[in-house]
Short mmCIF file of C-alpha atoms in Angstrom, two decimals:
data_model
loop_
_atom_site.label_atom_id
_atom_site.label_comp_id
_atom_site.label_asym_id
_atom_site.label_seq_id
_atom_site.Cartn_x
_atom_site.Cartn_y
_atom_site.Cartn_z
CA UNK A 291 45.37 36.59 -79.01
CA UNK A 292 44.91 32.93 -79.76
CA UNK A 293 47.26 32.10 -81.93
CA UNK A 294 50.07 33.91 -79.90
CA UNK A 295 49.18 32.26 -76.96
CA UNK A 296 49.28 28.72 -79.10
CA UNK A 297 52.65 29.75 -80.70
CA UNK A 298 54.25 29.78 -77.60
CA UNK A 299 53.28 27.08 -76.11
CA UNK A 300 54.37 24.98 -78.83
CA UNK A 301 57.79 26.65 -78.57
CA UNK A 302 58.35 25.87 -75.06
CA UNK A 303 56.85 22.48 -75.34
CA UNK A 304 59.50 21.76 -77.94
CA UNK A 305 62.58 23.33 -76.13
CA UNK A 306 61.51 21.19 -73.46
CA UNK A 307 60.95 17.92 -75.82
CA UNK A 308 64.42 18.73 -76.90
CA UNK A 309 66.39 18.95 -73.75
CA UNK A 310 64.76 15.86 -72.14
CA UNK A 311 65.71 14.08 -75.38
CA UNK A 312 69.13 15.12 -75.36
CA UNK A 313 70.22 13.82 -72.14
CA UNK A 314 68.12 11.21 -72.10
CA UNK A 315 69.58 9.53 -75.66
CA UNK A 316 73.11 10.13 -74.88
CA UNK A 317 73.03 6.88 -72.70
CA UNK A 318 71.69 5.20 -75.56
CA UNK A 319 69.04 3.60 -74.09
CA UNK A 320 65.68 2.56 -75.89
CA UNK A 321 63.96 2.32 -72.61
CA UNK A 322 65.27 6.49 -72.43
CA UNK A 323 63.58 7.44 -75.64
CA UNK A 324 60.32 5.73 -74.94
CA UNK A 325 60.24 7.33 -71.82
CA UNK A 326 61.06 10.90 -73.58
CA UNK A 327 58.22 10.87 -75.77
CA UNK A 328 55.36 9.40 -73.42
CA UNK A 329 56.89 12.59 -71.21
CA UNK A 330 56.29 15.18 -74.57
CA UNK A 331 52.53 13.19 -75.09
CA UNK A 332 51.68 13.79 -71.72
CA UNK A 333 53.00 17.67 -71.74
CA UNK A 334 51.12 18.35 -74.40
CA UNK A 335 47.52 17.11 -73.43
CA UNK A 336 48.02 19.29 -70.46
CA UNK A 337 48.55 22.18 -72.46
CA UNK A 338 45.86 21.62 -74.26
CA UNK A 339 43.18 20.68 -71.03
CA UNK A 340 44.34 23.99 -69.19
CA UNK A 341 44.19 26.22 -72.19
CA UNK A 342 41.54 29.16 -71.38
CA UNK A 343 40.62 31.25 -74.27
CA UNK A 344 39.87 34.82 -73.25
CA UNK A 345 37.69 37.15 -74.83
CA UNK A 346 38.58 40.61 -75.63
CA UNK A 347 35.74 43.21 -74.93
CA UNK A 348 34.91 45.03 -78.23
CA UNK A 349 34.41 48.68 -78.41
CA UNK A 350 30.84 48.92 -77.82
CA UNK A 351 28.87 51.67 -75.82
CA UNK A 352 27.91 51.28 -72.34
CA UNK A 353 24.02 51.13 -73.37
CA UNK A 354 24.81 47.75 -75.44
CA UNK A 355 26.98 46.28 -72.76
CA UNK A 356 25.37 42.82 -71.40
CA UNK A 357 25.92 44.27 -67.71
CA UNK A 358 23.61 47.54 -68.53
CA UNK A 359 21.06 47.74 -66.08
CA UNK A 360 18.43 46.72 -68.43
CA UNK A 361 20.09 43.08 -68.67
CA UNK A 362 20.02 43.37 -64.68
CA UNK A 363 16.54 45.07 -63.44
CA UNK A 364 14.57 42.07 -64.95
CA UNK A 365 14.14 38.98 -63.65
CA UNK A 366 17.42 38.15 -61.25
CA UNK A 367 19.48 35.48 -61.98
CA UNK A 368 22.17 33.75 -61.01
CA UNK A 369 24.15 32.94 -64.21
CA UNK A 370 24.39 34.98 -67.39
CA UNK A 371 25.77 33.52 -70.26
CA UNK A 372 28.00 36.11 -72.11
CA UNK A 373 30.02 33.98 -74.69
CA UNK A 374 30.52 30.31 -75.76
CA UNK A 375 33.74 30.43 -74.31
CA UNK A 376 32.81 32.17 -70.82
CA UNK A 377 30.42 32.17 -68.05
CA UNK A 378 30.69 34.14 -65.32
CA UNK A 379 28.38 33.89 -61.99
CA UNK A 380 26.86 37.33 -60.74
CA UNK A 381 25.61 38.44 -57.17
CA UNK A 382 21.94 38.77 -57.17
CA UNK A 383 21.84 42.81 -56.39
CA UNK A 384 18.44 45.13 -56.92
CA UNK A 385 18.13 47.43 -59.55
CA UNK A 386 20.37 50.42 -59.33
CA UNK A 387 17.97 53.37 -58.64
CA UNK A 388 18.52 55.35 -61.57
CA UNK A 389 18.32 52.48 -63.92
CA UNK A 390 15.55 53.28 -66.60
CA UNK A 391 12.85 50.75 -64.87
CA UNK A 392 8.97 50.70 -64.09
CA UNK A 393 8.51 50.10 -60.59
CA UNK A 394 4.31 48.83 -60.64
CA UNK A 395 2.45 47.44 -58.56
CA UNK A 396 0.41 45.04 -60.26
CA UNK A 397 -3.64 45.18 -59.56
CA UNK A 398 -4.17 41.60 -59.69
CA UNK A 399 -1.25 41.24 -56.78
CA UNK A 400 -3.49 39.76 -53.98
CA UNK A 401 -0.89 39.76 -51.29
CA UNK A 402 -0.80 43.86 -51.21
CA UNK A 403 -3.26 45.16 -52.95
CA UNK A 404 -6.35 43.36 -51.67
CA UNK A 405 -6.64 46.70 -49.38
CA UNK A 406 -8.23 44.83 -46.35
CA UNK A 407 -6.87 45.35 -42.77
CA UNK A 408 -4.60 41.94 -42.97
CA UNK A 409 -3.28 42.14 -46.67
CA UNK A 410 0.08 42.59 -45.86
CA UNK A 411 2.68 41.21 -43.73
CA UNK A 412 5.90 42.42 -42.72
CA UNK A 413 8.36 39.91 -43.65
CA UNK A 414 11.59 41.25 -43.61
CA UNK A 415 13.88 38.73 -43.74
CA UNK A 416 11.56 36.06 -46.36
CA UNK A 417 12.65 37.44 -50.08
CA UNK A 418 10.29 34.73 -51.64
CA UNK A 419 7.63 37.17 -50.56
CA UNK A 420 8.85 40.24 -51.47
CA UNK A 421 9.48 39.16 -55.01
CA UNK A 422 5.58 38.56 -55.48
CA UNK A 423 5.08 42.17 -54.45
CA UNK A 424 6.99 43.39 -56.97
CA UNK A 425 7.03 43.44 -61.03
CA UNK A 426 9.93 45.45 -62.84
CA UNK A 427 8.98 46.51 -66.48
CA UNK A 428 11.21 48.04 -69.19
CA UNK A 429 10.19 51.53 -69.53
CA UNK A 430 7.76 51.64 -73.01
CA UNK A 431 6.82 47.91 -72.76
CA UNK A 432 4.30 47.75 -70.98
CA UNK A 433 1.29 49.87 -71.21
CA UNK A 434 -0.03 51.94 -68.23
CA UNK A 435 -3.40 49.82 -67.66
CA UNK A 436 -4.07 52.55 -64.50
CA UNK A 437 -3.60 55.79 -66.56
CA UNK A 438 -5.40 54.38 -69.82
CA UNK A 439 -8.68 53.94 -67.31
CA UNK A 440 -8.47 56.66 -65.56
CA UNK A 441 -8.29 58.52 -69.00
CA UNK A 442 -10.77 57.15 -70.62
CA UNK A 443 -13.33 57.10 -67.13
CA UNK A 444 -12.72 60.57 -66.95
CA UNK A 445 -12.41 62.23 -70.51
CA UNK A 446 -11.42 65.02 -72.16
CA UNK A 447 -13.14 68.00 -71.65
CA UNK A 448 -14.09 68.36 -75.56
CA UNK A 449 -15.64 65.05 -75.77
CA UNK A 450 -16.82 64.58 -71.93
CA UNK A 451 -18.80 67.42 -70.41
CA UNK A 452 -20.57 65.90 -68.09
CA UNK A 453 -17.80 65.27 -65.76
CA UNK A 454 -17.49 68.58 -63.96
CA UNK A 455 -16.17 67.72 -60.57
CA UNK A 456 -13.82 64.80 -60.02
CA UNK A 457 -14.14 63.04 -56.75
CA UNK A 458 -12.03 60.36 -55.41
CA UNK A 459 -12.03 57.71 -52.33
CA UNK A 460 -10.41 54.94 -51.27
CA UNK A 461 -11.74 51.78 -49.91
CA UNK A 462 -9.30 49.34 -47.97
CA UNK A 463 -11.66 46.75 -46.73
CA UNK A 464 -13.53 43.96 -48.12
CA UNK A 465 -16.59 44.27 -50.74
CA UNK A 466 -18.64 42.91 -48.02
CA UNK A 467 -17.64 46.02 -45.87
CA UNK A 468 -18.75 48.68 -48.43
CA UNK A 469 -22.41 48.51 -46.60
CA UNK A 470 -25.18 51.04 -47.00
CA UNK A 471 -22.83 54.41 -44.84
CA UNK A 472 -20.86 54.42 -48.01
CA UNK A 473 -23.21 53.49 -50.42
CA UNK A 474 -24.76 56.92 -49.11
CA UNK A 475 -21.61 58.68 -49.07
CA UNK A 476 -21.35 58.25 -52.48
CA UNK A 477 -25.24 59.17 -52.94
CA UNK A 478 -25.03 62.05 -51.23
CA UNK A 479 -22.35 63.22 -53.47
CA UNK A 480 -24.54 62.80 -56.34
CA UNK A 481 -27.37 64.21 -54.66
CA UNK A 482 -24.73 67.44 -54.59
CA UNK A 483 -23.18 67.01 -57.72
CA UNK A 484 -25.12 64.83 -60.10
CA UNK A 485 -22.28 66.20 -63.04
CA UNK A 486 -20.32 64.84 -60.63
CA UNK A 487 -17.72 61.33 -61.45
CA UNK A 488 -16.28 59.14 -58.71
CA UNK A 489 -13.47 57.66 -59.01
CA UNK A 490 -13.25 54.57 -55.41
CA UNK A 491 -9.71 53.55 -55.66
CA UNK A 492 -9.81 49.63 -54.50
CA UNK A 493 -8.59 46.40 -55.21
CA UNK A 494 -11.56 44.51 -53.65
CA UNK A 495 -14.18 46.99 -55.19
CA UNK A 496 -12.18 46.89 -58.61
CA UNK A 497 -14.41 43.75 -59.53
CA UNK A 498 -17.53 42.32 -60.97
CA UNK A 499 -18.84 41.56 -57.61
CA UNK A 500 -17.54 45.39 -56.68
CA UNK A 501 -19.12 46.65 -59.58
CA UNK A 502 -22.62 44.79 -59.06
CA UNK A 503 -22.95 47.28 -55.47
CA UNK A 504 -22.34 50.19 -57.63
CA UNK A 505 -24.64 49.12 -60.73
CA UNK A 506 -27.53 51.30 -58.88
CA UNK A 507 -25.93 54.77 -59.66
CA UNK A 508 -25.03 53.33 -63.24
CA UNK A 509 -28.87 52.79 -63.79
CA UNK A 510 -29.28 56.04 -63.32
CA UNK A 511 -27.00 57.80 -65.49
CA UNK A 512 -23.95 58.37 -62.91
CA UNK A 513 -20.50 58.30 -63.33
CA UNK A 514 -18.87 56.32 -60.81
CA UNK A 515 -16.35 53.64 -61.18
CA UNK A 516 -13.50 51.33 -58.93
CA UNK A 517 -10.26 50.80 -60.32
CA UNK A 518 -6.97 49.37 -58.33
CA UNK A 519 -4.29 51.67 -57.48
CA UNK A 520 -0.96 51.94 -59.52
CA UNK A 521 1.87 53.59 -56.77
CA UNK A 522 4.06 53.67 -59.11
CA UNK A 523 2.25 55.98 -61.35
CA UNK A 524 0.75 58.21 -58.56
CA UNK A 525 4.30 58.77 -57.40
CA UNK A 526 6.71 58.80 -60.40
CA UNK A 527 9.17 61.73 -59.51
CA UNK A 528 8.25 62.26 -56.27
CA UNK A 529 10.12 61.07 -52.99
CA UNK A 530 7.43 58.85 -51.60
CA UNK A 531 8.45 56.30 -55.51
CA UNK A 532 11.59 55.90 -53.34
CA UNK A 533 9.42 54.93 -49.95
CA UNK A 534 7.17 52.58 -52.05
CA UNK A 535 10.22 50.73 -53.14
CA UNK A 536 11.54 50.09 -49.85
CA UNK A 537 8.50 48.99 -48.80
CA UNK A 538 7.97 46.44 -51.39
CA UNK A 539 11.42 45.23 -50.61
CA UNK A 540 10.73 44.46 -47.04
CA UNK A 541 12.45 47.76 -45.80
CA UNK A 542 9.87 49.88 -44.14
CA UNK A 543 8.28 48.92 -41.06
CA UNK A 544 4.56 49.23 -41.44
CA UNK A 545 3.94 49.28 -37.64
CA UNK A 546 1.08 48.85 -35.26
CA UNK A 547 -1.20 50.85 -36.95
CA UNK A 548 -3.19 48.87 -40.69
CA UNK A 549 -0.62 49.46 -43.51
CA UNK A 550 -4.24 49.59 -44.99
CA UNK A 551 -4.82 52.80 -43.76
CA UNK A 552 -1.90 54.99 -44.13
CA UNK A 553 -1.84 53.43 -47.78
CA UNK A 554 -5.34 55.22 -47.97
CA UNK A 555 -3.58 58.88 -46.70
CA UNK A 556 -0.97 58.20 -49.07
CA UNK A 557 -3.59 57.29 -51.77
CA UNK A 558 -5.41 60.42 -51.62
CA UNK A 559 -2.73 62.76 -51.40
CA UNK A 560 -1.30 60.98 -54.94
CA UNK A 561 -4.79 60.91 -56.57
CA UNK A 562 -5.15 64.71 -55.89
CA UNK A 563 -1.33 65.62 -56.94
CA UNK A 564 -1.72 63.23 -60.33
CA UNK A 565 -5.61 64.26 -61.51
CA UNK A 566 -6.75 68.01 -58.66
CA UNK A 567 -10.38 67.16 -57.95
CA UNK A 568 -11.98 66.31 -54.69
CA UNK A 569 -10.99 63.65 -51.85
CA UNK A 570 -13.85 62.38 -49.59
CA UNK A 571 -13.89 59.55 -46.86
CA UNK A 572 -16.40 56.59 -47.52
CA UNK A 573 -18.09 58.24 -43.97
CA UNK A 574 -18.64 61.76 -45.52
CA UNK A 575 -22.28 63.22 -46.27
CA UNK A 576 -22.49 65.81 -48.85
CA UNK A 577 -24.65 68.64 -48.12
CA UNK A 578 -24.31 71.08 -50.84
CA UNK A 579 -22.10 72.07 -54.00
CA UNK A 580 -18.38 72.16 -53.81
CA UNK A 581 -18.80 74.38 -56.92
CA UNK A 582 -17.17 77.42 -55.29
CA UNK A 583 -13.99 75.82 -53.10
CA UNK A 584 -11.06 75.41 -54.81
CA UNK A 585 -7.46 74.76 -52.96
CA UNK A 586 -9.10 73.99 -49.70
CA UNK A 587 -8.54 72.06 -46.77
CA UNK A 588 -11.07 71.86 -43.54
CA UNK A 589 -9.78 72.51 -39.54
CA UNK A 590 -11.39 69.47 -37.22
CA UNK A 591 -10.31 72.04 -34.19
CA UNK A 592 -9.76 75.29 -33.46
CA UNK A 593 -8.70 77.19 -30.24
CA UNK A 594 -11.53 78.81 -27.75
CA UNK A 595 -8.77 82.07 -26.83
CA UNK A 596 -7.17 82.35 -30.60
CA UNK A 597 -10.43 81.39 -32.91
CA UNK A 598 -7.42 80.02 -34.77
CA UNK A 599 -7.18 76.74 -36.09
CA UNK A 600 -5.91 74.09 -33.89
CA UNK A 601 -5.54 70.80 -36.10
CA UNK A 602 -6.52 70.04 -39.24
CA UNK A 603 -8.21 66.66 -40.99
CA UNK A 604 -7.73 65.31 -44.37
CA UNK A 605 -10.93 63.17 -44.48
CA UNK A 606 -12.01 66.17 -47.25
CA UNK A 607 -9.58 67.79 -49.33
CA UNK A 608 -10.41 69.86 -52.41
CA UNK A 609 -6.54 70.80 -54.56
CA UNK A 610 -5.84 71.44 -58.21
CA UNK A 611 -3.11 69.37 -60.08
CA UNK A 612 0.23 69.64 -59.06
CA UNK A 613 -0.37 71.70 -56.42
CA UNK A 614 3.07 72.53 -54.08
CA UNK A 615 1.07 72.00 -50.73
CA UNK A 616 0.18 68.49 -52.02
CA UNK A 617 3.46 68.11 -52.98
CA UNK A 618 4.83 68.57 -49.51
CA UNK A 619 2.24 66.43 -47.79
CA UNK A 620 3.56 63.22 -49.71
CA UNK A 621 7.31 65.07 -49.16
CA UNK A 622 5.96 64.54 -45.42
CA UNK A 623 4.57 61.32 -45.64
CA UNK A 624 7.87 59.43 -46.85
CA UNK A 625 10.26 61.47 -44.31
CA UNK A 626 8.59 61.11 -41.28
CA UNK A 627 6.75 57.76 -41.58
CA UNK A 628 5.24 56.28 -38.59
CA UNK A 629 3.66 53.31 -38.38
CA UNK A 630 2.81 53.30 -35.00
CA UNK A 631 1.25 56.35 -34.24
CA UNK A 632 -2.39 56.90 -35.23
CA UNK A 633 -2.99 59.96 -36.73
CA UNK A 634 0.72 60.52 -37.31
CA UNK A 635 0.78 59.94 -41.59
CA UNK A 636 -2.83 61.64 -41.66
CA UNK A 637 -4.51 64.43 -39.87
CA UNK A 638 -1.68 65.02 -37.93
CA UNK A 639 0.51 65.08 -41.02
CA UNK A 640 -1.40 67.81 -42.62
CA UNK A 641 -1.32 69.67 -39.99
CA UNK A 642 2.19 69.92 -39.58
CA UNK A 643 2.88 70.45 -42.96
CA UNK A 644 0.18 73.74 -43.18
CA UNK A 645 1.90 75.01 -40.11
CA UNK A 646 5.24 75.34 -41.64
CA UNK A 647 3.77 76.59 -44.75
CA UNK A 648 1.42 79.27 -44.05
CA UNK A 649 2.48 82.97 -45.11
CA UNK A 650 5.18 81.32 -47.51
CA UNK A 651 4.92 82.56 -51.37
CA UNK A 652 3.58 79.67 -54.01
CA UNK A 653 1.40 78.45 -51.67
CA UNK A 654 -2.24 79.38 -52.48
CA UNK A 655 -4.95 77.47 -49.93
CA UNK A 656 -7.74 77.98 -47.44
CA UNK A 657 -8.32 76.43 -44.25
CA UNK A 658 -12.37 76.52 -43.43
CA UNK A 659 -13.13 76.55 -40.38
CA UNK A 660 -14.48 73.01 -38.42
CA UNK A 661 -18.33 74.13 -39.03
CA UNK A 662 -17.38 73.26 -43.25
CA UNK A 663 -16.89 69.58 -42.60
CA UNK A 664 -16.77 68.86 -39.18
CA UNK A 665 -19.92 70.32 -37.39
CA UNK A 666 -19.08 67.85 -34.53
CA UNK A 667 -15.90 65.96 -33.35
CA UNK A 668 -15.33 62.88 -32.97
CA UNK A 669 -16.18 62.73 -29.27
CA UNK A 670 -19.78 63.96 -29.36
CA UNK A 671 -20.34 62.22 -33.17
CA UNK A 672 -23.32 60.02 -31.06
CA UNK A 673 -25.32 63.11 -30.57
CA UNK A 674 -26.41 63.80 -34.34
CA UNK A 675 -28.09 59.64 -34.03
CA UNK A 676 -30.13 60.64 -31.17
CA UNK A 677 -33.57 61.62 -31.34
CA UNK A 678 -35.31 64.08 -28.89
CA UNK A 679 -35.73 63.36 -25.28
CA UNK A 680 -37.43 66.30 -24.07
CA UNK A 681 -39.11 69.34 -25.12
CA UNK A 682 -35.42 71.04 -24.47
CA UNK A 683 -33.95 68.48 -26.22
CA UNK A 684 -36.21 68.79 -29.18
CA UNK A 685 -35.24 72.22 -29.40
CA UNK A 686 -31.54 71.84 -29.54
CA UNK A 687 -31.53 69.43 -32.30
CA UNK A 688 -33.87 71.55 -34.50
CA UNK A 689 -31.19 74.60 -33.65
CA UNK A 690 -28.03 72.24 -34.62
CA UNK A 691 -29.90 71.18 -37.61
CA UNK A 692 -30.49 74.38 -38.99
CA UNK A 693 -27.12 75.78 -38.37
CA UNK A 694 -25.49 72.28 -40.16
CA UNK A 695 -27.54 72.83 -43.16
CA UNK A 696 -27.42 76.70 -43.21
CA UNK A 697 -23.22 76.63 -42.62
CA UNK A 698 -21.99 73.34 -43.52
CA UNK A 699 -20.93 71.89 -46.85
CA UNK A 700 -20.42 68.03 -45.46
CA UNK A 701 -20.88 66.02 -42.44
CA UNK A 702 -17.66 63.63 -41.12
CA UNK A 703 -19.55 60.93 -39.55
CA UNK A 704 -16.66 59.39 -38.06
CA UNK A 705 -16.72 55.97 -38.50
CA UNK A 706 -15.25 54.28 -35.65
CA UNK A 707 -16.83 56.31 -33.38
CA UNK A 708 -20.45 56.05 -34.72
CA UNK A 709 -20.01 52.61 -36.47
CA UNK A 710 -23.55 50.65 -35.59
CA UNK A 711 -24.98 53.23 -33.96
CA UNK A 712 -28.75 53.17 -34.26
CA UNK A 713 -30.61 56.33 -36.38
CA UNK A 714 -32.91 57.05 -34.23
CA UNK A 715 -36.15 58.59 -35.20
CA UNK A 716 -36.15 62.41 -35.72
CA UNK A 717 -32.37 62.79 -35.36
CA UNK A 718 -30.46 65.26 -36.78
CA UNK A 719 -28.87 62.33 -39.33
CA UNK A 720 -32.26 60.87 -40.20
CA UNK A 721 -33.31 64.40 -41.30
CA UNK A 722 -29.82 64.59 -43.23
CA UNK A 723 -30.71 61.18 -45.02
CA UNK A 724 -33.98 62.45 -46.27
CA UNK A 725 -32.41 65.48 -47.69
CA UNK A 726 -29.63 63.98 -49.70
CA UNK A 727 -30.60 60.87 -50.87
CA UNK A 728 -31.19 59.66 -54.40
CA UNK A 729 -32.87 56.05 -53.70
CA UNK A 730 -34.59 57.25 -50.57
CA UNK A 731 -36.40 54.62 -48.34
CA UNK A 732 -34.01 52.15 -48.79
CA UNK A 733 -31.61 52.35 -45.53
CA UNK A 734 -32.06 51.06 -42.36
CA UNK A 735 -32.27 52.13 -38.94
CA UNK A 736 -28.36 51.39 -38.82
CA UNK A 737 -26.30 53.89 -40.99
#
């Protein structure tokens, strides 16, 4: 292609030369043939300044072209050099979605993953920010840090049989907030499973300082353990990868209600879906065994006139792998997200979900009723701190006591609503505290 395009300029450079020439010179005039040639110098040095040499693509697959996606999805930039002889300037654009990419969040991020109630800020419109929130990785180069701990915490089942039940819960806050409720959360749940491993999926916990509050349980031979959340991994193939994108790019409006928080309901619905095991909130008391429940969820309500259930809570959710019902609860969670409505990607969520579901084939759960994990809502939570008043009194407690620890498998404390309340002496709690702890007479009159 270059040496045609060289060819003819020379011809018409000469045609030119020659015409000039010839009417120039038939006047005979020195001054004309001078004036000829500096014309045919001055021809030709354009020619030569405005010659472009243009490549011509080779026959090479689509994979190996410098514009595949895996030249693109990396690090964006502005000018790509694709020959000595060429550069051309491309438009910064995402990744295209089905472009063979990791999408991970990375642990150490501080501006997202830090879990507390301010970690992250809407910024639409300030793409500086968004690119620290997010890391693209060729799929195969980097290794999965999450899933090789998470492996290796929990085992295989030939070469670790002391993890019989796995539990999971997330912690949002600071490591100053993990006080001594959820230090005996997690001891009750010992007390109940002491095969048990725990699994506290945090950022702020995932530390040494984190790991220094739970050094206690590893004194004593239990498995428990904080590691930082990988989205990515948790929700490879499912629709709420697409809603984690967005929101890392600045698309999804978090809303009025912590980002924090509905991370956590996301969190737990992932955990269970990737791993089946056991989901428990930091404010949850574990009575007995969960030996016996398998694929179950607990009611928080249920209606006087029906006995049916009227909403259900996701503060305790027992599921195996994969299971379709979790499936449709993270379905749920990336449709329908709300971030202005309390309740709306949580308890509410899984209630909506069930009450599509129930009576459809594939799905295989129970709903137990509110005695299971709720003995008593949110609204009268104050009463289980109180000690007796009266001789009436006394004898109510002693008759909610026994039917707690005769019919229920765990306790909801709920935490905002009982948050620094004082255990008072001979309380239904204080009796609960002396039944499932493991270092006993070390909590204070605030639980």
């Amino acid at each position: 292609m270059d040496s045609i395009i060289n060819k003819n300029s020379k011809y018409y450079l000469s045609k030119f030369f020659y015409h000039c020439c010839f009417h120039l010179t038939r006047k005979s005039s020195l001054y004309a043939i001078v004036s000829c040639f500096l014309l045919f110098l001055l021809a030709y040095n354009s020619s030569t300044v405005f010659y472009i040499q243009v490549p011509v693509p080779a026959n090479s697959s689509p994979e190996n072209s410098i514009f595949s996606t895996e030249n693109l999805a990396g690090k964006s930039r502005k000018l790509v050099s694709l020959s000595s002889s060429v550069i051309y300037a491309l438009k910064e654009e995402p990744p295209l979605e089905k472009s063979n990419t990791h999408l991970s969040i990375s642990h150490k991020n501080p501006n997202l993953m830090g879990f507390t109630y301010n970690s992250v800020v809407y910024h639409p419109r300030r793409r500086e920010k968004k690119k620290s929130l997010v890391k693209v990785y060729h799929s195969g180069v980097k290794i999965n840090e999450f899933s090789m701990r998470m492996k290796e915490f929990f085992g295989s089942k030939s070469t670790n049989s002391s993890c019989k039940f796995r539990f999971f819960m997330t912690w949002i806050s600071s490591i100053e907030s993990f006080g001594e409720r959820e230090q005996f959360s997690v001891e009750s749940l010992f007390k109940a499973h002491p095969n048990g491993c725990l699994v506290i999926m945090s950022t702020s916990m995932d530390s040494p300082i984190g790991m220094q509050v739970l050094n206690p349980f590893l004194e004593k031979g239990l498995r428990v353990t904080a590691i930082s959340p990988d989205y990515y991994y948790l929700f490879k193939n499912t629709i709420a990868q697409a809603w984690i994108y967005s929101l890392m790019k600045g698309n999804v409006d978090p809303g009025e209600v912590s980002l924090g928080q509905n991370l956590s309901n996301l969190l737990r619905l992932g955990l269970l879906y990737k791993f089946g095991g056991i989901y428990l909130d930091t404010d949850v008391i574990v009575l007995k065994s969960f030996r016996k429940l398998r694929n179950v969820i607990g009611a928080q309500t249920i209606d006087v006139e029906t006995r049916n259930w009227s909403r259900l809570n996701n503060a305790v959710m027992i599921f195996d792998k994969g299971h379709p019902l979790l499936y449709k609860f993270i379905e749920e969670f990336a449709l329908t997200f709300d971030g202005n409505k309390w309740g709306h990607n949580g308890p509410y969520l899984v209630s909506r979900v069930v009450a599509r579901v129930s009576g459809r084939d594939g799905y295989n759960f129970t709903v137990l009723p509110p005695m299971a994990f709720y003995p008593v809502d949110w609204n009268r939570i104050g009463s289980l701190f109180l000690g007796p008043r009266n001789e009436t009194h006394s004898r109510w407690l002693l008759l909610k006591l026994r039917k707690i620890q005769s019919e229920s498998l765990a306790v909801h404390l709920w935490n905002k609503q009982s948050r620094g309340l004082e255990v008072e002496e001979g309380s239904i709690v204080q009796h609960i505290i002396s039944d499932c702890c493991v270092f006993c007479n070390s909590y204070s009159s605030k639980l």
